[in-house]
PDB file of C-alpha atoms in Angstrom:
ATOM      1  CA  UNK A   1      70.670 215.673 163.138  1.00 88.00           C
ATOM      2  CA  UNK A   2      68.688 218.536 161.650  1.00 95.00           C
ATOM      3  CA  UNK A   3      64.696 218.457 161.638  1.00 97.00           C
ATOM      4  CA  UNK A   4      63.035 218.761 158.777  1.00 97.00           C
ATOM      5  CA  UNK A   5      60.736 221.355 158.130  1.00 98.00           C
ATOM      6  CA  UNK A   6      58.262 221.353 154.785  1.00 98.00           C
ATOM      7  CA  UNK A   7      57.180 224.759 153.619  1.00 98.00           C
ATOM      8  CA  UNK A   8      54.324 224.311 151.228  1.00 98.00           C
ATOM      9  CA  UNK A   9      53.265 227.020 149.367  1.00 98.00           C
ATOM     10  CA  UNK A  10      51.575 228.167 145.440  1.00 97.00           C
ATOM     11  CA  UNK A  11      53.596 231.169 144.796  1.00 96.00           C
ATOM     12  CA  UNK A  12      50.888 233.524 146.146  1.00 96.00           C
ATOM     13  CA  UNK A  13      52.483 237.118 147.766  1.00 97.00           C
ATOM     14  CA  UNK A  14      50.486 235.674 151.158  1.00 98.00           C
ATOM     15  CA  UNK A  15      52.870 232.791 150.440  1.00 97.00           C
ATOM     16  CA  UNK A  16      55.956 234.422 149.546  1.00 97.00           C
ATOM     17  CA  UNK A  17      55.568 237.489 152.943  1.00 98.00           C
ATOM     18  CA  UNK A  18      55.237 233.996 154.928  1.00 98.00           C
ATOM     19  CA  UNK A  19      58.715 232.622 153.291  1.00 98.00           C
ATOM     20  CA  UNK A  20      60.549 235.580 153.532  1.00 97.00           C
ATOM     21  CA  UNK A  21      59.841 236.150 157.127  1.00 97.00           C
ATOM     22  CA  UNK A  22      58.875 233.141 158.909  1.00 98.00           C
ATOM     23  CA  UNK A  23      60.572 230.614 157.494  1.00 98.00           C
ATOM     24  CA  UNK A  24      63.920 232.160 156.638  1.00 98.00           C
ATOM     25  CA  UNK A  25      63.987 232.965 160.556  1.00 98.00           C
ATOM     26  CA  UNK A  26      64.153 229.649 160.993  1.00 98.00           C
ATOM     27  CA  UNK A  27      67.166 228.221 162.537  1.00 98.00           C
ATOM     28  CA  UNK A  28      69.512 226.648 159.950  1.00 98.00           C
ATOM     29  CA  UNK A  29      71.448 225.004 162.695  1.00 98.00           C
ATOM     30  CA  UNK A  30      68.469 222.922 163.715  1.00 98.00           C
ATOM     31  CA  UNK A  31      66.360 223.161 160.614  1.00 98.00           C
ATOM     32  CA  UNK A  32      66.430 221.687 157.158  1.00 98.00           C
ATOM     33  CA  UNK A  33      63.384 223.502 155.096  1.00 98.00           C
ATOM     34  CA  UNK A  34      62.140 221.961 151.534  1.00 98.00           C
ATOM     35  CA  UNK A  35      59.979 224.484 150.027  1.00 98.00           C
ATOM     36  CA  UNK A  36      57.482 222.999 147.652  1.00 98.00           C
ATOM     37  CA  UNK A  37      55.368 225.381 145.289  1.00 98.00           C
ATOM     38  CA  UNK A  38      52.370 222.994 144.611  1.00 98.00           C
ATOM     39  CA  UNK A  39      51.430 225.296 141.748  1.00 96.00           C
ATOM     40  CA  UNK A  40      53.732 223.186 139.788  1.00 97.00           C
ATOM     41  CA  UNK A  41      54.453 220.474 141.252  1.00 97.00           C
ATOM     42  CA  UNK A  42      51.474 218.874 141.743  1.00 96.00           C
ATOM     43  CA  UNK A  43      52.499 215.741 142.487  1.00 97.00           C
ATOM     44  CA  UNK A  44      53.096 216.435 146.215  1.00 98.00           C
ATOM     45  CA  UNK A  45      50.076 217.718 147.001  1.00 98.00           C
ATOM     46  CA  UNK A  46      49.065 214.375 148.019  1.00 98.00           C
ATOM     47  CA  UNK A  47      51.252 214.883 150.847  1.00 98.00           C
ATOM     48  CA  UNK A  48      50.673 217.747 151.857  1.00 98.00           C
ATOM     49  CA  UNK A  49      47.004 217.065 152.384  1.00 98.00           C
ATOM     50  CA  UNK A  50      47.712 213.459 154.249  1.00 98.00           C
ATOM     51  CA  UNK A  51      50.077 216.073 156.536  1.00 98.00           C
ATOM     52  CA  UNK A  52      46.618 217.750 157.334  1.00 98.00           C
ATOM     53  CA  UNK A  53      47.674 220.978 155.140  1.00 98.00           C
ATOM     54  CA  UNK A  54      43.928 222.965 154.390  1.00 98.00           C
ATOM     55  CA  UNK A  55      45.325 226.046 153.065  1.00 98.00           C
ATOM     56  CA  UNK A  56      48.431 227.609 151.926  1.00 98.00           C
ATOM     57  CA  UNK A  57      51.438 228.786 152.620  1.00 98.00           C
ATOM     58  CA  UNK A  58      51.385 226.050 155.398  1.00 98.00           C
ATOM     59  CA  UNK A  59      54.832 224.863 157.084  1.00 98.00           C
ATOM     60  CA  UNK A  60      55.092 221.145 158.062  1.00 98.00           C
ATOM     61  CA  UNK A  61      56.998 220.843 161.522  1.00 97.00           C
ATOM     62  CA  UNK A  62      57.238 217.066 162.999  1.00 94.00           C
ATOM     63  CA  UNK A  63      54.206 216.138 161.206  1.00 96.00           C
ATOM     64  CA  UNK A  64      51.988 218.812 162.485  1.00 97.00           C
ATOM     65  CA  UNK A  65      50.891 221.352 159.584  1.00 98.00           C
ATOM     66  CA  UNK A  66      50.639 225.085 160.815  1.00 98.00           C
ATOM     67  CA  UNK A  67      48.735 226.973 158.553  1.00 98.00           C
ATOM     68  CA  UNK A  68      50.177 231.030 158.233  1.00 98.00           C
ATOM     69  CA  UNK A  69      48.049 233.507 156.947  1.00 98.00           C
ATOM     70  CA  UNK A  70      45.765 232.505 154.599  1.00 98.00           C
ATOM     71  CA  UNK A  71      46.776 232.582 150.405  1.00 98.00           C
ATOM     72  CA  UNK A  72      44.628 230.054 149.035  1.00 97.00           C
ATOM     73  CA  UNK A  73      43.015 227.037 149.365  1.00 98.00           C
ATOM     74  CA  UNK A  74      45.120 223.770 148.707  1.00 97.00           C
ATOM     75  CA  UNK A  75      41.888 222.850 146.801  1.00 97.00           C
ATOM     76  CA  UNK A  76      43.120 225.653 144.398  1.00 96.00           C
ATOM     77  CA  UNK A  77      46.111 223.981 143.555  1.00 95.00           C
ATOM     78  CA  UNK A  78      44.563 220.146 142.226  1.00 91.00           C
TER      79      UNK A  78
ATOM     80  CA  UNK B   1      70.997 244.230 166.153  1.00 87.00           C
ATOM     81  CA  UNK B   2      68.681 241.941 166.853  1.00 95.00           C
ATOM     82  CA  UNK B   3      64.972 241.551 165.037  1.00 97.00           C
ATOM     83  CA  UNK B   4      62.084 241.737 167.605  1.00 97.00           C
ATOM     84  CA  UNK B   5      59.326 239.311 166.537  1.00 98.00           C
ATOM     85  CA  UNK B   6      56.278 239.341 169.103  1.00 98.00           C
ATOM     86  CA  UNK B   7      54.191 236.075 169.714  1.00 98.00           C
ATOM     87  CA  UNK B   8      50.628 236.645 170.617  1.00 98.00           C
ATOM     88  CA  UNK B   9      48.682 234.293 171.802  1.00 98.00           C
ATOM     89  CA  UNK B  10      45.946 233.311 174.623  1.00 97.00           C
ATOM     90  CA  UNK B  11      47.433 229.891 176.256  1.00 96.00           C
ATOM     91  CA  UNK B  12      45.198 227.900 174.244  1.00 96.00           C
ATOM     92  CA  UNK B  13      46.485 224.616 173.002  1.00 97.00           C
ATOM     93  CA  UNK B  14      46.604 225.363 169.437  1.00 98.00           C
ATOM     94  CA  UNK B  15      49.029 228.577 170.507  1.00 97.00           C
ATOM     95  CA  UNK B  16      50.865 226.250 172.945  1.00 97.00           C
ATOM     96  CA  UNK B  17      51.593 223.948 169.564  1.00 98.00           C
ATOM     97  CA  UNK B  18      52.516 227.077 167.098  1.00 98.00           C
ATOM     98  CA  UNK B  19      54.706 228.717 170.144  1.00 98.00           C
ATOM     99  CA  UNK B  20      56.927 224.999 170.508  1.00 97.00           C
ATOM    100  CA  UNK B  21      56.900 224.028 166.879  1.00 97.00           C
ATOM    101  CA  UNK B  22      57.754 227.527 165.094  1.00 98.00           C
ATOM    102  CA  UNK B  23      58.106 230.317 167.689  1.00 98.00           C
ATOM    103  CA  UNK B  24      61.226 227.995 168.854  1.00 98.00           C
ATOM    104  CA  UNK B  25      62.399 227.166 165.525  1.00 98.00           C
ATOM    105  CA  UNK B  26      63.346 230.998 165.228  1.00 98.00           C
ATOM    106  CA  UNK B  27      66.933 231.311 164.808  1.00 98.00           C
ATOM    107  CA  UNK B  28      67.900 233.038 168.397  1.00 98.00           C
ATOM    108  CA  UNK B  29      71.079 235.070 167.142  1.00 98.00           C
ATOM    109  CA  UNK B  30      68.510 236.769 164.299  1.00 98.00           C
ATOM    110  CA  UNK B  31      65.840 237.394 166.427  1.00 98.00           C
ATOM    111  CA  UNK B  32      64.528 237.828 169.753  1.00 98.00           C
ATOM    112  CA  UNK B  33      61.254 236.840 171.154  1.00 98.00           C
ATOM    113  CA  UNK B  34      58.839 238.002 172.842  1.00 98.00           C
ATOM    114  CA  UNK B  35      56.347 236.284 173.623  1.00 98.00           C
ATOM    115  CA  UNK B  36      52.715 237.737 174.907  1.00 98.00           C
ATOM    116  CA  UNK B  37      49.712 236.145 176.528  1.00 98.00           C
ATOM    117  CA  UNK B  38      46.960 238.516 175.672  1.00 98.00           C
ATOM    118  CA  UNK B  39      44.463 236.588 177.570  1.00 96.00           C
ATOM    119  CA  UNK B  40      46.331 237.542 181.239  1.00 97.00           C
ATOM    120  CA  UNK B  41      47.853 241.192 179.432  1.00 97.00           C
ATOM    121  CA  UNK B  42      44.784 242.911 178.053  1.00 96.00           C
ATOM    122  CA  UNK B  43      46.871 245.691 178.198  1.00 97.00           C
ATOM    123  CA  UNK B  44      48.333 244.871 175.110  1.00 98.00           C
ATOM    124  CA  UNK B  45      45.483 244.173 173.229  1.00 98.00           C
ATOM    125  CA  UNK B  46      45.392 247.333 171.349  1.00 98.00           C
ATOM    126  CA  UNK B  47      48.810 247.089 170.583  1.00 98.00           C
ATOM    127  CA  UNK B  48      48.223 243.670 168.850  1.00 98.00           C
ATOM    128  CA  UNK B  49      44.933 244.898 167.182  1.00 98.00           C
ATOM    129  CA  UNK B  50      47.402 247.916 165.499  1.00 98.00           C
ATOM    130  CA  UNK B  51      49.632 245.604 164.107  1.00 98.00           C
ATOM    131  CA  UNK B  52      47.212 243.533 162.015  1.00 98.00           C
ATOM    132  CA  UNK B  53      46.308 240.810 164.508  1.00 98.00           C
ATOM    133  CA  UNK B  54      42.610 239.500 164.101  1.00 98.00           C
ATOM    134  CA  UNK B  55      43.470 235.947 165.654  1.00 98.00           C
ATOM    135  CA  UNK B  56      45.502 234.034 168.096  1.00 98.00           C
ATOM    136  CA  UNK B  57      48.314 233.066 167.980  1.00 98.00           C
ATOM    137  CA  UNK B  58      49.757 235.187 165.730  1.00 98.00           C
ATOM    138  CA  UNK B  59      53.351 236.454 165.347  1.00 98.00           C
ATOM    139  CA  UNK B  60      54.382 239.938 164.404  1.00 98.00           C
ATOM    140  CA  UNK B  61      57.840 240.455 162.155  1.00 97.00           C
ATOM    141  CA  UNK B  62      58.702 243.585 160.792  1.00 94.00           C
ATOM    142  CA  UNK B  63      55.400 245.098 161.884  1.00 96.00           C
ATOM    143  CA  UNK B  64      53.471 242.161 159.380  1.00 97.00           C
ATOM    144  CA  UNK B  65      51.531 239.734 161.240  1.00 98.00           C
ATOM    145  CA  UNK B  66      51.314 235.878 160.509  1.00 98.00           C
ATOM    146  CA  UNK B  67      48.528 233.737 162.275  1.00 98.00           C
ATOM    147  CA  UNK B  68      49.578 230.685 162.694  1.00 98.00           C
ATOM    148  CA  UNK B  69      46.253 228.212 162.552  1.00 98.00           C
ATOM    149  CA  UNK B  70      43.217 229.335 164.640  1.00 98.00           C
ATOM    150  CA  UNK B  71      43.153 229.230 168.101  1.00 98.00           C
ATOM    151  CA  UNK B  72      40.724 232.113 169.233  1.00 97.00           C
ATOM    152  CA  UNK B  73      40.110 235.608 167.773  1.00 98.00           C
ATOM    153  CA  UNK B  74      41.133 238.424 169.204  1.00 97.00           C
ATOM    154  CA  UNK B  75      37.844 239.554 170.058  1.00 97.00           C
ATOM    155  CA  UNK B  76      37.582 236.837 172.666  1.00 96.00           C
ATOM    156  CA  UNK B  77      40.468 238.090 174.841  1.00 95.00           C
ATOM    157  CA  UNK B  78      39.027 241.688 174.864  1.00 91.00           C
TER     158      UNK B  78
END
């Protein structure tokens, strides 16, 4: 069974650099990734925040948030 | 062929996390790893500081780097 991994994000370039490199290296044959763009859909952010996400683009791994670069605050996104 | 991505980092806990959760997520027929305590290499401090890196851990793809939470800055393994 594939983990999942969350990739939260608000459409920021800091954002999309993290997508396009991190998180498409991933590897597909362990990893299932949801990307959610909390710009719009605001009803996850929630989530994201009770996952410990601060700041975005963040990447949700087994329940552990790790934060990559820095694009804005998740504060921004409310 | 291969992309190199370099992992930084200085054996603290919060680069021990990043290196297990997403440094081993990396898809190993994309990419190889490399993976580079700066705390016992000074020698490759400069090298990091050139490619962007201001704290630990940090990865480097495609000559971009991505810090991955906050472990230490750079400036403490100098």
């Amino acid at each position: 069974m594939k983990t999942k991994a969350t990739f939260y994000h608000a459409g920021c370039a800091v954002c999309v650099a993290a997508e396009h490199s991190v998180v498409n290296a991933l590897d597909p044959t362990r990893y299932t990734v949801e990307l959610v763009h909390l710009g719009t859909d605001k009803s996850r952010v929630k989530e994201a925040e009770a996952a410990g996400v601060k700041s975005l683009p963040a990447l949700v791994m087994n329940g552990v948030p790790f934060h990559i670069n820095f694009g804005a605050s998740i504060d921004a996104v409310k």
